mmCIF file of C-alpha atoms in Angstrom:
data_model
loop_
_atom_site.group_PDB
_atom_site.id
_atom_site.type_symbol
_atom_site.label_atom_id
_atom_site.label_comp_id
_atom_site.label_asym_id
_atom_site.label_seq_id
_atom_site.Cartn_x
_atom_site.Cartn_y
_atom_site.Cartn_z
ATOM 1 C CA MET A 22 -16.080 27.837 21.061
ATOM 2 C CA ASN A 23 -15.688 31.571 21.420
ATOM 3 C CA ALA A 24 -13.095 33.313 23.592
ATOM 4 C CA ILE A 25 -15.504 33.984 26.449
ATOM 5 C CA SER A 26 -16.533 30.316 26.643
ATOM 6 C CA LEU A 27 -12.896 29.230 26.576
ATOM 7 C CA ASN A 28 -12.050 31.683 29.352
ATOM 8 C CA ASN A 29 -14.965 30.369 31.429
ATOM 9 C CA LEU A 30 -13.801 26.796 30.854
ATOM 10 C CA TRP A 31 -10.258 27.742 31.863
ATOM 11 C CA SER A 32 -11.554 29.452 35.017
ATOM 12 C CA TYR A 33 -13.569 26.353 35.872
ATOM 13 C CA LEU A 34 -10.557 24.084 35.380
ATOM 14 C CA GLN A 35 -8.386 26.327 37.533
ATOM 15 C CA GLY A 36 -11.033 26.144 40.268
ATOM 16 C CA LEU A 37 -10.696 22.358 40.411
ATOM 17 C CA SER A 38 -8.132 20.894 42.764
ATOM 18 C CA LEU A 39 -6.262 18.857 40.194
ATOM 19 C CA SER A 40 -2.975 17.238 41.049
ATOM 20 C CA ALA A 41 -0.063 17.554 38.657
ATOM 21 C CA SER A 42 -0.696 14.034 37.357
ATOM 22 C CA ASN A 43 -4.396 14.830 36.818
ATOM 23 C CA GLN A 44 -3.477 17.998 34.934
ATOM 24 C CA ARG A 45 -1.065 16.026 32.753
ATOM 25 C CA TRP A 46 -3.738 13.373 32.094
ATOM 26 C CA LEU A 47 -6.258 16.047 31.080
ATOM 27 C CA ALA A 48 -3.701 17.773 28.838
ATOM 28 C CA GLU A 49 -2.841 14.503 27.108
ATOM 29 C CA ARG A 50 -6.522 13.740 26.453
ATOM 30 C CA LEU A 51 -7.029 17.226 24.977
ATOM 31 C CA ILE A 52 -3.976 16.858 22.750
ATOM 32 C CA GLU A 53 -5.137 13.411 21.569
ATOM 33 C CA ALA A 54 -8.593 14.789 20.759
ATOM 34 C CA SER A 55 -7.079 17.749 18.929
ATOM 35 C CA THR A 56 -4.760 15.519 16.897
ATOM 36 C CA ALA A 57 -7.634 13.198 15.970
ATOM 37 C CA ALA A 58 -9.798 16.151 14.946
ATOM 38 C CA LYS A 59 -7.002 17.575 12.779
ATOM 39 C CA GLY A 60 -6.456 14.211 11.112
ATOM 40 C CA LYS A 61 -10.156 13.834 10.401
ATOM 41 C CA SER A 62 -10.311 17.383 9.026
ATOM 42 C CA ALA A 63 -7.268 16.821 6.797
ATOM 43 C CA SER A 64 -8.617 13.556 5.389
ATOM 44 C CA THR A 65 -11.983 15.196 4.716
ATOM 45 C CA THR A 66 -10.257 18.061 2.908
ATOM 46 C CA LEU A 67 -8.184 15.653 0.823
ATOM 47 C CA SER A 68 -11.284 13.632 0.024
ATOM 48 C CA ARG A 69 -13.094 16.775 -1.147
ATOM 49 C CA ARG A 70 -10.135 17.726 -3.329
ATOM 50 C CA ALA A 71 -10.035 14.265 -4.846
ATOM 51 C CA HIS A 72 -13.709 14.510 -5.750
ATOM 52 C CA LYS A 73 -13.229 18.020 -7.102
ATOM 53 C CA HIS A 74 -10.344 16.924 -9.322
ATOM 54 C CA LYS A 75 -11.619 13.597 -10.609
ATOM 55 C CA LYS A 76 -9.342 13.946 -13.626
ATOM 56 C CA ALA A 77 -6.251 14.404 -11.470
ATOM 57 C CA LEU A 78 -3.295 12.384 -12.699
ATOM 58 C CA SER A 79 -1.488 9.790 -10.634
ATOM 59 C CA ASP A 80 2.192 10.390 -9.949
ATOM 60 C CA GLU A 81 3.137 7.921 -12.684
ATOM 61 C CA GLU A 82 0.790 9.514 -15.234
ATOM 62 C CA LEU A 83 2.088 12.972 -14.377
ATOM 63 C CA ALA A 84 5.691 11.791 -14.745
ATOM 64 C CA LYS A 85 4.919 10.365 -18.213
ATOM 65 C CA CYS A 86 3.205 13.596 -19.250
ATOM 66 C CA LEU A 87 6.070 15.783 -18.051
ATOM 67 C CA ALA A 88 8.686 13.484 -19.618
ATOM 68 C CA GLN A 89 7.511 14.714 -23.046
ATOM 69 C CA TYR A 90 9.107 18.080 -22.389
ATOM 70 C CA ALA A 91 12.793 18.902 -22.284
ATOM 71 C CA PRO A 92 14.005 19.853 -18.821
ATOM 72 C CA LEU A 93 14.441 23.565 -18.262
ATOM 73 C CA THR A 94 17.733 25.076 -17.221
ATOM 74 C CA ASP A 95 18.791 28.523 -16.089
ATOM 75 C CA ALA A 96 20.011 29.166 -19.650
ATOM 76 C CA ASP A 97 16.393 29.009 -20.852
ATOM 77 C CA PHE A 98 15.506 32.166 -18.919
ATOM 78 C CA PRO A 99 16.841 35.700 -19.133
ATOM 79 C CA GLU A 100 18.201 37.347 -16.026
ATOM 80 C CA VAL A 101 15.390 38.879 -14.009
ATOM 81 C CA SER A 102 15.803 41.180 -11.048
ATOM 82 C CA LYS A 103 13.981 40.487 -7.788
ATOM 83 C CA GLU A 104 11.839 43.569 -8.399
ATOM 84 C CA GLU A 105 10.857 42.375 -11.879
ATOM 85 C CA TYR A 106 10.012 38.928 -10.553
ATOM 86 C CA ALA A 107 7.965 40.350 -7.667
ATOM 87 C CA SER A 108 6.039 42.545 -10.102
ATOM 88 C CA PHE A 109 5.373 39.605 -12.445
ATOM 89 C CA ALA A 110 4.313 37.312 -9.607
ATOM 90 C CA LYS A 111 1.956 39.947 -8.200
ATOM 91 C CA GLU A 112 0.296 40.520 -11.581
ATOM 92 C CA HIS A 113 0.010 36.856 -12.574
ATOM 93 C CA SER A 114 -0.387 34.955 -9.294
ATOM 94 C CA GLY A 115 -4.058 34.124 -9.936
ATOM 95 C CA GLN A 116 -3.307 32.772 -13.406
ATOM 96 C CA ILE A 117 -0.392 30.736 -12.114
ATOM 97 C CA THR A 118 -2.526 29.198 -9.366
ATOM 98 C CA LYS A 119 -5.301 28.302 -11.823
ATOM 99 C CA GLY A 120 -2.789 26.740 -14.168
ATOM 100 C CA LEU A 121 -1.334 24.614 -11.404
ATOM 101 C CA GLU A 122 -4.697 23.536 -9.955
ATOM 102 C CA LYS A 123 -5.445 21.292 -12.914
ATOM 103 C CA TRP A 124 -2.415 19.187 -11.990
ATOM 104 C CA LEU A 125 -3.258 18.875 -8.302
#
């Protein structure tokens, strides 16, 4: 719904003589509908992602795969300033995202 339609709806609702309990009832129904719509949207999005990444690993499979590698510590990385990190992240953010997507 666009802003004009929402404003017209709001004007209409204000024109009704609703008691406080009726207003609360209406608000609760709107919140319930909104929550249900969000839940449906989120499950649809997750379902699409699952179909997109059919080769996605389960948590157990991912844990086994990552267990092959030694854990990293701060000693494994040289000191990097915030400016250097920000520059690196800006230049490589697309590559980092693509690399991570295969695990999601």
